[in-house]
Amino acid sequence: MLWHKINTRKQNLIIIGGTIVLSILIVGVTNVIVHIG
């Protein structure tokens, strides 16, 4: 049970981290496109 809780928390961290990285990438790409355009 404890291992399952730890595993779930780790999955949540990975999902949150991935979402943050994706957001930063999207913002960065948008900025580059705006500057080039």
CSV table of C-alpha atoms in Angstrom, one decimal:
chain,number,residue,atom,x,y,z
A,1,MET,CA,0.0,0.0,0.0
A,2,LEU,CA,2.8,2.4,1.0
A,3,TRP,CA,4.7,1.6,-2.2
A,4,HIS,CA,1.6,2.3,-4.3
A,5,LYS,CA,1.2,5.7,-2.6
A,6,ILE,CA,4.8,6.6,-3.3
A,7,ASN,CA,4.5,5.4,-6.9
A,8,THR,CA,1.3,7.5,-7.5
A,9,ARG,CA,3.0,10.6,-6.0
A,10,LYS,CA,5.9,10.1,-8.3
A,11,GLN,CA,3.6,9.7,-11.3
A,12,ASN,CA,1.8,13.0,-10.3
A,13,LEU,CA,5.2,14.8,-10.1
A,14,ILE,CA,6.2,13.5,-13.5
A,15,ILE,CA,2.8,14.6,-15.0
A,16,ILE,CA,3.1,18.1,-13.3
A,17,GLY,CA,6.7,18.4,-14.4
A,18,GLY,CA,5.9,17.4,-17.9
A,19,THR,CA,3.1,19.9,-18.1
A,20,ILE,CA,5.3,22.7,-16.9
A,21,VAL,CA,8.0,21.8,-19.4
A,22,LEU,CA,5.5,21.7,-22.2
A,23,SER,CA,4.1,25.1,-21.2
A,24,ILE,CA,7.6,26.7,-21.1
A,25,LEU,CA,8.4,25.1,-24.6
A,26,ILE,CA,5.1,26.4,-26.1
A,27,VAL,CA,5.7,29.9,-24.7
A,28,GLY,CA,9.3,29.9,-25.9
A,29,VAL,CA,8.4,28.7,-29.4
A,30,THR,CA,5.6,31.4,-29.6
A,31,ASN,CA,8.1,34.1,-28.6
A,32,VAL,CA,10.5,33.0,-31.3
A,33,ILE,CA,7.8,33.0,-33.9
A,34,VAL,CA,6.6,36.4,-32.8
A,35,HIS,CA,10.2,37.8,-32.9
A,36,ILE,CA,10.8,36.3,-36.4
A,37,GLY,CA,7.5,37.5,-37.7
